[in-house]
mmCIF file of C-alpha atoms in Angstrom:
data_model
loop_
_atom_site.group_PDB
_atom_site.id
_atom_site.type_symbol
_atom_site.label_atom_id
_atom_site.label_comp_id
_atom_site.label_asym_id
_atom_site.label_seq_id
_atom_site.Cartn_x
_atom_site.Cartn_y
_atom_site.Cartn_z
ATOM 1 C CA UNK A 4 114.956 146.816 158.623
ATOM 2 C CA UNK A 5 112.760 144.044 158.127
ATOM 3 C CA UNK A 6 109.518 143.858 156.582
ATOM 4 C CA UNK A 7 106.315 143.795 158.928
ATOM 5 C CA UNK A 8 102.810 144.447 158.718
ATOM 6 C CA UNK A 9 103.289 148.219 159.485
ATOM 7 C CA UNK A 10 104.937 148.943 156.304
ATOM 8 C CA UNK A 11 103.339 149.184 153.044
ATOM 9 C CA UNK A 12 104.945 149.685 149.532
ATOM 10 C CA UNK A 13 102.884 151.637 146.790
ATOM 11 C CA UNK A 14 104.546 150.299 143.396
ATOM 12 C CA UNK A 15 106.095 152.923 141.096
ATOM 13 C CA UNK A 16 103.651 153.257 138.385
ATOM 14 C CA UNK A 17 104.422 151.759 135.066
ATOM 15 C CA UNK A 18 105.489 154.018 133.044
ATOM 16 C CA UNK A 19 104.283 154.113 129.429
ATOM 17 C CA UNK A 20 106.377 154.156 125.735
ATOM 18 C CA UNK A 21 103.569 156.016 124.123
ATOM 19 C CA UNK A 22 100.472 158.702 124.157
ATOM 20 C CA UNK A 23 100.437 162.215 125.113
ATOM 21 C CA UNK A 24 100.725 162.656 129.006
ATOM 22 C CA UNK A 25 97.792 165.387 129.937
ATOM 23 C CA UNK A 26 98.746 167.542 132.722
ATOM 24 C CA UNK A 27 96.467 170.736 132.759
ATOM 25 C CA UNK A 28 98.102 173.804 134.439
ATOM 26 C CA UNK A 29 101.628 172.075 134.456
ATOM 27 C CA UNK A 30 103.584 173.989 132.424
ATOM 28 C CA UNK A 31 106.871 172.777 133.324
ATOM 29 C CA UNK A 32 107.838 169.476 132.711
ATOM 30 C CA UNK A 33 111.614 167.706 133.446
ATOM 31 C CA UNK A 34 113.503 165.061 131.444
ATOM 32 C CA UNK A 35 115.442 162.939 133.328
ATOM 33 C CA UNK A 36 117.701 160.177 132.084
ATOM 34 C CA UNK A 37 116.493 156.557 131.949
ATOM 35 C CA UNK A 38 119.187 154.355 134.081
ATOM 36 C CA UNK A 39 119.230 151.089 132.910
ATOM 37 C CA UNK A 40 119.272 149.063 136.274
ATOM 38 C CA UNK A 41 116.946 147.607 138.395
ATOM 39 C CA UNK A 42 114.320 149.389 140.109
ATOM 40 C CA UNK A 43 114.973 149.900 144.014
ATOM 41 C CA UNK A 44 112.811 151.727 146.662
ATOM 42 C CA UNK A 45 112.906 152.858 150.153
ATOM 43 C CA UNK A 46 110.404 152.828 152.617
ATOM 44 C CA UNK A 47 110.984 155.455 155.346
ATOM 45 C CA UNK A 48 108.909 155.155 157.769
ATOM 46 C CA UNK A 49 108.478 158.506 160.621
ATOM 47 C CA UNK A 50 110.225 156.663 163.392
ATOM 48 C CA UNK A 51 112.855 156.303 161.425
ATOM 49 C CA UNK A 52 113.339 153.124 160.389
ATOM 50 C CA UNK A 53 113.652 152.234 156.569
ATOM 51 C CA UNK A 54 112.350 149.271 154.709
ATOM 52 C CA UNK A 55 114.211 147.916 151.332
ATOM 53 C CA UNK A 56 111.904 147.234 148.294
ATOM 54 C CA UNK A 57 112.198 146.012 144.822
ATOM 55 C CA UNK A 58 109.511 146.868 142.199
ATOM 56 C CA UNK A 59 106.747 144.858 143.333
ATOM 57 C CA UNK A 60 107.115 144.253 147.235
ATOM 58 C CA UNK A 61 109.418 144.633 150.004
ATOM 59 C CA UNK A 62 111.764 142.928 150.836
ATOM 60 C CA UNK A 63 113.610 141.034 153.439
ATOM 61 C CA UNK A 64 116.363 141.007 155.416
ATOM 62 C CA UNK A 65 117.622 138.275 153.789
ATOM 63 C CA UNK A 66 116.774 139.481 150.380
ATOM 64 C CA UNK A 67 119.283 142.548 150.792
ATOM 65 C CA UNK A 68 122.192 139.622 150.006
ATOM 66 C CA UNK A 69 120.546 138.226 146.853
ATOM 67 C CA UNK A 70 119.170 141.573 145.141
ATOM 68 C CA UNK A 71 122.591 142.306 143.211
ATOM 69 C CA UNK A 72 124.267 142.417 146.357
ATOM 70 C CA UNK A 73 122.719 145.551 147.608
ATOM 71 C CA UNK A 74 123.976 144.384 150.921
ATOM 72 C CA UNK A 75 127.251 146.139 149.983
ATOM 73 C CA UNK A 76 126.187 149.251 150.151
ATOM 74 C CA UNK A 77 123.060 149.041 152.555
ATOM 75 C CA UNK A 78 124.225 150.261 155.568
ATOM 76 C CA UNK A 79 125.285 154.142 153.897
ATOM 77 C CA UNK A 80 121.949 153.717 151.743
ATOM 78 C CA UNK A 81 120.242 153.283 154.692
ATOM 79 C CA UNK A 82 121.151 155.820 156.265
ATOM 80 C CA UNK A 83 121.202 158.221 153.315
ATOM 81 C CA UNK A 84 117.530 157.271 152.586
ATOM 82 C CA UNK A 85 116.654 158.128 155.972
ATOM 83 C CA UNK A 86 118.248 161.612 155.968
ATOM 84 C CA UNK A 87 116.538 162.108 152.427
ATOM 85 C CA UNK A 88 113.259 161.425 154.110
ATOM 86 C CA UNK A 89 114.102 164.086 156.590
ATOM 87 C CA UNK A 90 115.013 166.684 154.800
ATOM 88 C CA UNK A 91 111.872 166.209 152.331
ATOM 89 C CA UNK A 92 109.636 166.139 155.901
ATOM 90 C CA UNK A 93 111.039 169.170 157.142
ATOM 91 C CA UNK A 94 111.170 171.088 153.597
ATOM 92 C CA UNK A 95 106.839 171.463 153.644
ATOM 93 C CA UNK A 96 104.779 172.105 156.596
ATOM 94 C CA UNK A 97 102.361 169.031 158.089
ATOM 95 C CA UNK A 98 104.492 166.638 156.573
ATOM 96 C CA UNK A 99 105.977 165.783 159.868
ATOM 97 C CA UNK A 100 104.858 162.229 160.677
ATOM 98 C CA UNK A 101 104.366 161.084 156.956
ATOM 99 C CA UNK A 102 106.050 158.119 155.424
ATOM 100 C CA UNK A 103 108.439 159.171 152.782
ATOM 101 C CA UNK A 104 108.836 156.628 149.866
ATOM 102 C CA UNK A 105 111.660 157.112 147.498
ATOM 103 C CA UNK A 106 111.813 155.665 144.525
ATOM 104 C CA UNK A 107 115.552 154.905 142.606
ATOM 105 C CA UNK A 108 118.169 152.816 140.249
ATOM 106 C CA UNK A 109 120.416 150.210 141.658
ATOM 107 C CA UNK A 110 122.879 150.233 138.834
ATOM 108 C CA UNK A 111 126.658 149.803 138.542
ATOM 109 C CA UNK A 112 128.827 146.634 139.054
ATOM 110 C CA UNK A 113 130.850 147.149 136.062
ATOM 111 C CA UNK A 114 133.060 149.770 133.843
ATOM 112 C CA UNK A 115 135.577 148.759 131.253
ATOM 113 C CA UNK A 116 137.877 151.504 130.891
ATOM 114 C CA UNK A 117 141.689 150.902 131.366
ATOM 115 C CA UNK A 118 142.217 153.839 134.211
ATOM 116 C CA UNK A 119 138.953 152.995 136.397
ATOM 117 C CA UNK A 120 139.938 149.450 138.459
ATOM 118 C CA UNK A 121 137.172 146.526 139.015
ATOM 119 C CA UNK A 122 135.732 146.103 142.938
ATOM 120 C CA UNK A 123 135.887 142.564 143.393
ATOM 121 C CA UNK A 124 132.897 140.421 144.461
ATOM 122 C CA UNK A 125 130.719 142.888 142.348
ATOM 123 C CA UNK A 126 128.735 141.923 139.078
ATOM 124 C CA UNK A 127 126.709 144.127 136.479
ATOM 125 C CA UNK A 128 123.251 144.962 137.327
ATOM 126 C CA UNK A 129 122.866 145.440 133.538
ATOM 127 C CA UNK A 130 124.838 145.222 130.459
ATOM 128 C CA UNK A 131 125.375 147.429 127.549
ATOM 129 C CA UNK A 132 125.407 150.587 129.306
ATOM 130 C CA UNK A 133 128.373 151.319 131.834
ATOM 131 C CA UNK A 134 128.127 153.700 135.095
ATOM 132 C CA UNK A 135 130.576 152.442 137.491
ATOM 133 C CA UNK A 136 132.790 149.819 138.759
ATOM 134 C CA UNK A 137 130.327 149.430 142.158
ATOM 135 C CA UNK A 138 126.909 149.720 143.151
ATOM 136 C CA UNK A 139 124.941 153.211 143.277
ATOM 137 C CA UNK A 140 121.804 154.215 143.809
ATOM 138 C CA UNK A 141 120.017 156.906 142.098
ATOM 139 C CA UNK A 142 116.654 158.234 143.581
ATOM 140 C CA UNK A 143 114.320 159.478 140.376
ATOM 141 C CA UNK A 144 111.196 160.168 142.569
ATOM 142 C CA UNK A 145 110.011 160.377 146.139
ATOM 143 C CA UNK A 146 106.138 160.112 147.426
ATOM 144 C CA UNK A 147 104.805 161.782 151.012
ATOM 145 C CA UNK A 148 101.710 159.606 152.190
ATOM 146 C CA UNK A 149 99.708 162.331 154.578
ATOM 147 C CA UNK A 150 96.025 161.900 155.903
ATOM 148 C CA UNK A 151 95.293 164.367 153.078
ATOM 149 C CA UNK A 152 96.683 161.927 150.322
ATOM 150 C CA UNK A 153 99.784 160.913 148.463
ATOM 151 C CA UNK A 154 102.109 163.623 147.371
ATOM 152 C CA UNK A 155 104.702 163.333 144.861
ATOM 153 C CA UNK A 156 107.714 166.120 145.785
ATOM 154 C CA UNK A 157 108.971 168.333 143.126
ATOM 155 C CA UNK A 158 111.942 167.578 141.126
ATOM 156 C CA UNK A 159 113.468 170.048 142.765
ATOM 157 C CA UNK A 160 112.638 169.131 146.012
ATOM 158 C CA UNK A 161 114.154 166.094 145.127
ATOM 159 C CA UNK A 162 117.563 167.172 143.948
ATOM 160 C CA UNK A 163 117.707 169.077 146.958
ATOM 161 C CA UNK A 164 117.072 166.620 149.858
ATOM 162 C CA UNK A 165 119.207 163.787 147.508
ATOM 163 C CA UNK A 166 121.910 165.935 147.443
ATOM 164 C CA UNK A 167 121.643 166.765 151.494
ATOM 165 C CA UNK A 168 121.976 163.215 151.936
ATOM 166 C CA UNK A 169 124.897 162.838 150.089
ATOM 167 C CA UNK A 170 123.327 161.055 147.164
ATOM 168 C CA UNK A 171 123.661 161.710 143.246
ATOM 169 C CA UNK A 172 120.294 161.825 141.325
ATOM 170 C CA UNK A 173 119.433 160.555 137.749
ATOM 171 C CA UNK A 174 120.717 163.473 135.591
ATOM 172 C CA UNK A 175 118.539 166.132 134.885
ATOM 173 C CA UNK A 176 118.432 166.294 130.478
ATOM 174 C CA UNK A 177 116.369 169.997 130.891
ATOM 175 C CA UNK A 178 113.433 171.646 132.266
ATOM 176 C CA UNK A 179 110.728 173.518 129.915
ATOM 177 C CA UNK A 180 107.522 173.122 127.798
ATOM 178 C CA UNK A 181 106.489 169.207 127.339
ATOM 179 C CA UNK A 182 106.844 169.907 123.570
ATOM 180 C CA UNK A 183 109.888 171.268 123.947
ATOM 181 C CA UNK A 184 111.356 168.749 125.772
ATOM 182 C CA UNK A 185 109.858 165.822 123.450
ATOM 183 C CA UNK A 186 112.545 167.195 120.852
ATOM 184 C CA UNK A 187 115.530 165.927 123.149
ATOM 185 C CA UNK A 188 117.297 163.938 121.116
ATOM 186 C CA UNK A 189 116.998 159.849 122.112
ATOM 187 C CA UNK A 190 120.477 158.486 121.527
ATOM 188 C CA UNK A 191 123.138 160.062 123.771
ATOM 189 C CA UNK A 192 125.663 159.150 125.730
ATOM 190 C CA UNK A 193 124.289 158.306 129.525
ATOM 191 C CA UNK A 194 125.769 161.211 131.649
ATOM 192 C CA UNK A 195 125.691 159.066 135.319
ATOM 193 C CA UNK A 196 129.815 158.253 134.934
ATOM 194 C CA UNK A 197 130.522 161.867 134.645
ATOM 195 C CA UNK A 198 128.244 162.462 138.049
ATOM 196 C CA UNK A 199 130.556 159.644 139.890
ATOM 197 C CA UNK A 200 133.300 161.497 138.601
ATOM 198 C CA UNK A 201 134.505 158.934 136.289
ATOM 199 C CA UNK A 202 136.028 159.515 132.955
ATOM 200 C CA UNK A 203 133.875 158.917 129.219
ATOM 201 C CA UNK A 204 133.541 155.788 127.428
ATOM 202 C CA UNK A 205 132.840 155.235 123.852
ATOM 203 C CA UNK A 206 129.698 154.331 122.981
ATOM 204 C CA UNK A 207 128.042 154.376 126.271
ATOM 205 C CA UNK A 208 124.602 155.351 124.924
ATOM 206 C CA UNK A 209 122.087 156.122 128.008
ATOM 207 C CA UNK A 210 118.668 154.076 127.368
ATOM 208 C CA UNK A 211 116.638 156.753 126.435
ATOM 209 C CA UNK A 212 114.665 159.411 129.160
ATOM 210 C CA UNK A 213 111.615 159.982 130.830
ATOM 211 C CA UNK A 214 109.299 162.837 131.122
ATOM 212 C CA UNK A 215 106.807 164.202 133.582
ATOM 213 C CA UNK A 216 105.797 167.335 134.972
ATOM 214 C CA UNK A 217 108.338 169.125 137.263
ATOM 215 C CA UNK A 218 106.030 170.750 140.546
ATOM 216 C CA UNK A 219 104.403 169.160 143.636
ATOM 217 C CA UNK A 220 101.898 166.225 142.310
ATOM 218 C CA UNK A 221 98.474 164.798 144.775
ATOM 219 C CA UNK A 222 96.804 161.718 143.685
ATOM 220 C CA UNK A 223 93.016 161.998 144.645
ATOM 221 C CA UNK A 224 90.151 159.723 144.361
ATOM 222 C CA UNK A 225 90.177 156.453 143.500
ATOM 223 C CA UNK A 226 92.828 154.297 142.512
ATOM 224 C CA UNK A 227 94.277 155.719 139.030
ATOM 225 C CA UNK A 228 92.022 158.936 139.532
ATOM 226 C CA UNK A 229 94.183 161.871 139.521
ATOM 227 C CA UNK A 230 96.978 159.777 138.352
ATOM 228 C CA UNK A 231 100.572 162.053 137.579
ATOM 229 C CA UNK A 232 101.310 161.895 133.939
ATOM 230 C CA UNK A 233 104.966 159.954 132.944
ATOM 231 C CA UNK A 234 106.142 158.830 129.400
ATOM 232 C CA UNK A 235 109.526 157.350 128.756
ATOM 233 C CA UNK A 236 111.247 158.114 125.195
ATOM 234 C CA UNK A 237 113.749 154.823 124.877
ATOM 235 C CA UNK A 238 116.071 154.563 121.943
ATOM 236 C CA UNK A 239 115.407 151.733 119.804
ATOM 237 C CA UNK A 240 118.583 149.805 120.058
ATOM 238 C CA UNK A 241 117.594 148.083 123.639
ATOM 239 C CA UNK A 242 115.040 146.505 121.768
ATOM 240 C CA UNK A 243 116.910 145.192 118.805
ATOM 241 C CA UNK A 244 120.798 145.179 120.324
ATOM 242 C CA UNK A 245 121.695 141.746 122.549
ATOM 243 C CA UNK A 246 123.868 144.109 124.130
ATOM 244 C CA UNK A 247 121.654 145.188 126.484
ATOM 245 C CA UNK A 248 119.759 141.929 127.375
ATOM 246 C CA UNK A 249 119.480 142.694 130.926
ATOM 247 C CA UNK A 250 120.733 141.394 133.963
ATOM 248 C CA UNK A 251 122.618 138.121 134.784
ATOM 249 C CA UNK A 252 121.664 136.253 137.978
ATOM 250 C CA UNK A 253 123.942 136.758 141.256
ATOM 251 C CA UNK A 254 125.699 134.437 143.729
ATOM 252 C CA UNK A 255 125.413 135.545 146.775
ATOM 253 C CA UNK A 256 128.830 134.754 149.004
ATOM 254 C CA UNK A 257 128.985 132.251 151.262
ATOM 255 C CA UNK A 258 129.274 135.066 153.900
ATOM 256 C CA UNK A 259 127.048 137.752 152.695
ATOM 257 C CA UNK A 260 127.623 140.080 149.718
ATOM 258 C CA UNK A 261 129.156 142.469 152.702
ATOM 259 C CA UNK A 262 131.354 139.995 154.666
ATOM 260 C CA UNK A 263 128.149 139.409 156.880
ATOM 261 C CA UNK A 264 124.671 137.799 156.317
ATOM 262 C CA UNK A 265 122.296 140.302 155.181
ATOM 263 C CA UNK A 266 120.027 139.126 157.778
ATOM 264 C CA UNK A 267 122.749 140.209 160.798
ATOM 265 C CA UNK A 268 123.346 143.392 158.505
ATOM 266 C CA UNK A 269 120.311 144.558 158.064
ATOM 267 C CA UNK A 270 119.750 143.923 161.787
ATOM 268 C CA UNK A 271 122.648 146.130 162.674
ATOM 269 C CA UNK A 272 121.938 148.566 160.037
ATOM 270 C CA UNK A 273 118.290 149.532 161.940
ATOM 271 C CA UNK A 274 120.969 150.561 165.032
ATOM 272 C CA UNK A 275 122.281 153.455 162.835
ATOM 273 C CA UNK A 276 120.227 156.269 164.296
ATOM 274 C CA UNK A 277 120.769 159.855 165.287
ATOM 275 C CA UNK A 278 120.496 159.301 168.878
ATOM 276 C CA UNK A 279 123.403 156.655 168.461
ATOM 277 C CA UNK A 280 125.926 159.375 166.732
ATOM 278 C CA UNK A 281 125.000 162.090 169.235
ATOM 279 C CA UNK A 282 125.793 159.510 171.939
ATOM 280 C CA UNK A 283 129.117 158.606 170.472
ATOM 281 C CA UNK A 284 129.717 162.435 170.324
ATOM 282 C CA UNK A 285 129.239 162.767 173.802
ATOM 283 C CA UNK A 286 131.371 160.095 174.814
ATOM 284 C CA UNK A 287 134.341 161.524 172.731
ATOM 285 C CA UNK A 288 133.690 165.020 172.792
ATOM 286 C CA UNK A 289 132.674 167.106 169.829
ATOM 287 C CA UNK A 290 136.224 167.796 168.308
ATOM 288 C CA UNK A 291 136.626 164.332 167.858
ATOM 289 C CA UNK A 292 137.427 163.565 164.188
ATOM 290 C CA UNK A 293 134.902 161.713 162.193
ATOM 291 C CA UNK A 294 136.532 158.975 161.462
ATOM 292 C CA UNK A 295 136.686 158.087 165.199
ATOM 293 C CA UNK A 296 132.960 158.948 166.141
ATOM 294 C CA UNK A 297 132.091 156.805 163.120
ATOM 295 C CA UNK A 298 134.454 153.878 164.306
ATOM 296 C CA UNK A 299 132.607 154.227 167.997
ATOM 297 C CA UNK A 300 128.974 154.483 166.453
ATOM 298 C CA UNK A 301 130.101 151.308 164.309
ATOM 299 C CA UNK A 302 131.302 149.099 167.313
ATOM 300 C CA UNK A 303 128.665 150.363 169.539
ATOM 301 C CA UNK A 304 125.596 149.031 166.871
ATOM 302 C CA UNK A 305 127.914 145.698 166.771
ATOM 303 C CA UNK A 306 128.634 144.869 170.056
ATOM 304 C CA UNK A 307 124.611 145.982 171.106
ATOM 305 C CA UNK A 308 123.609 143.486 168.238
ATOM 306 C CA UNK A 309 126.111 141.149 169.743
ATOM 307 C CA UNK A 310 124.778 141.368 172.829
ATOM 308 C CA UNK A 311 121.609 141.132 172.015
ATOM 309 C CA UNK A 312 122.011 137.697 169.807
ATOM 310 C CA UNK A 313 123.948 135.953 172.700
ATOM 311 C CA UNK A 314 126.873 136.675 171.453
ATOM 312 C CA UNK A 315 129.359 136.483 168.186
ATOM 313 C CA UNK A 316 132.708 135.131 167.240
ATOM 314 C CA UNK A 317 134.875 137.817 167.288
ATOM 315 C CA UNK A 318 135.678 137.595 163.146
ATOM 316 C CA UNK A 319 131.745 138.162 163.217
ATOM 317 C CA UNK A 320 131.694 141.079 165.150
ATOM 318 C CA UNK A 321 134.415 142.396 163.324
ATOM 319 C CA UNK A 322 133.471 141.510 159.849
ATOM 320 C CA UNK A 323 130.504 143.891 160.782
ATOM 321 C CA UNK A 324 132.015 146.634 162.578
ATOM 322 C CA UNK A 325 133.612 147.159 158.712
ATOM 323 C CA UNK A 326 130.494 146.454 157.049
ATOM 324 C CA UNK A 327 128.719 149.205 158.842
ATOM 325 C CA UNK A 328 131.577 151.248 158.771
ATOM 326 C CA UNK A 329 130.517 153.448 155.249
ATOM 327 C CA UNK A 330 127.248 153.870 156.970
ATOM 328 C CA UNK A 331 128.281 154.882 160.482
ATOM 329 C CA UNK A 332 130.726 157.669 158.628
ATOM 330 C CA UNK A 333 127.721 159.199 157.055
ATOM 331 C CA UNK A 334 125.753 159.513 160.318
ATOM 332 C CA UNK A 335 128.536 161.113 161.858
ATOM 333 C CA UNK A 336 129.029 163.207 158.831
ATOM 334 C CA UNK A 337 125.029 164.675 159.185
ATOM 335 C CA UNK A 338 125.524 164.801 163.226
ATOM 336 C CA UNK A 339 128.461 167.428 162.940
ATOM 337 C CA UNK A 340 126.619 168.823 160.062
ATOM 338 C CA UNK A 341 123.443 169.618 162.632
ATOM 339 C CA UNK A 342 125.667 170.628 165.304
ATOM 340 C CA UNK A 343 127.673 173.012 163.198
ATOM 341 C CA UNK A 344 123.840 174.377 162.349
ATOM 342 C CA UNK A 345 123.053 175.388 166.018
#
């Protein structure tokens, strides 16, 4: 899971306030809601392993811990990522051994309504606007790097693989004409909560939303040449409301923002593979419940790690048999799901 020379990021174009985006021949467009969170990305590379990445570069194992604490959650985004990737190689011929970048929202960490309980240890990635009491992550766009070029997926491509791997999207806002969908009105209330299943707040005004054209995108030429129109439309009270003056800085726990460094984490984390579940499987048999395979897939990557390292205290080993737990659960999850296909 760390970064290396083999990995490269491609930045997420900036994405401009103003102008006319020129797309000729795309006649469908999408507007998407603008999260307010921090930008997060996802390297997948065709062997499988996955690289974490904030806007500019990626980062590395120990920057999992002091990026908002996206430690929490690695180990099932990890693993979701990975299946995303997957599904998006598998959904378009000669796409097989491409890397698969996808591009989302860390945002969460705080929601202050009287029925919906805090999670401990967890700040706001950003203020103003709510979406839940913990970390999510929201893909918004995903890029195939082939020999032929760099491919951005449909939207609905998208939706699809997200949803296969058990992730929730930035809400779709509509699907039409571009000039249609520049009349959307900007102030509204951000409809991620109602996606987590989490009941309304007042005044929980989404930042605004972003437009581009809905099919398959390639980038040609030179650097900018062929470049895929985007405009965001962003209300004007983040500019002039203190409300939504961004994030605050985050303390990382003495142990890790997951009970374990991110470092030993994100170490473990890269021993969450399909060949690891089906092995569990066998071992147990394929009735066994998923809650058990996931338990054996999540003490298997532990001890292995253990082993490998020389060793840990047994609180250690522990502490990350728990933190790999959500993550283990989910590859179980997909390896019944692909048995129950065949």
């Amino acid at each position: 899971m760390s970064a290396d020379q083999s990995t490269a990021l491609t930045p997420y174009p900036k994405v401009p306030a103003r102008g006319r985006p020129d797309a000729p021949g795309s006649r469908e467009w999408i507007a998407a809601e603008k999260v307010h969170g921090a930008h997060f990305a996802v390297v997948c590379e065709p062997g499988g392993a996955v690289r974490a990445a904030k806007r500019r570069e990626l980062l590395g194992d120990e920057g999992l811990d002091g990026f908002f604490g996206v430690s929490r959650i690695w180990p099932r985004l990890a693993v979701a990522a990975a299946r995303l990737a997957e599904v998006v190689r598998d959904s378009a011929g000669g796409w097989g051994g491409a890397t698969v970048t996808v591009y989302g929202e860390l945002a969460g960490g705080r929601y202050p309504h009287p029925e919906v309980p805090a999670e401990d240890g967890v700040d706001p990635v950003q203020t103003g606007v709510w979406y839940a009491p913990g970390l999510h992550w929201l893909p918004f766009d995903a890029t195939v790097d082939t020999a032929g070029g760099r491919w951005w997926i449909s939207d609905r491509a998208l939706r699809a693989a997200t949803a296969a791997a058990g992730l929730t999207g930035v809400p779709l806002l509509g699907r039409g004409p571009l000039t249609t969908l520049q009349q959307l009105p900007v102030a509204y209330p951000s409809r991620v909560p109602a996606l987590l299943g989490l009941p309304d707040l007042p005044d929980n005004h989404a930042e605004g939303y972003v437009l581009k054209p809905a099919g398959e995108w390639r980038e040609t030429g030179a650097a900018g040449a062929a470049a895929r129109p985007l405009l965001k439309v962003k209300q004007r009270a983040f500019a002039e409301d203190d409300r939504y003056d961004g994030a605050r800085p985050y303390l990382v726990p003495p142990r890790g923002a997951a009970g374990v460094p991110g470092w030993l984490l994100a170490r473990a984390c890269a021993l969450l593979t399909p060949a690891r579940a089906a092995a569990a499987v066998s071992k147990l048999g394929p009735r066994t419940p998923l809650d058990a395979v996931a338990a054996e897939i999540a003490a298997d990557a532990a001890a292995e790690l253990a082993d490998a390292l020389g060793g840990l205290d047994t609180g250690a080993e522990a502490a990350l048999r728990r933190a790999l737990g959500p993550g283990a659960r989910s590859l179980a999850a997909f390896d019944a799901e692909d048995r129950g296909r065949h």
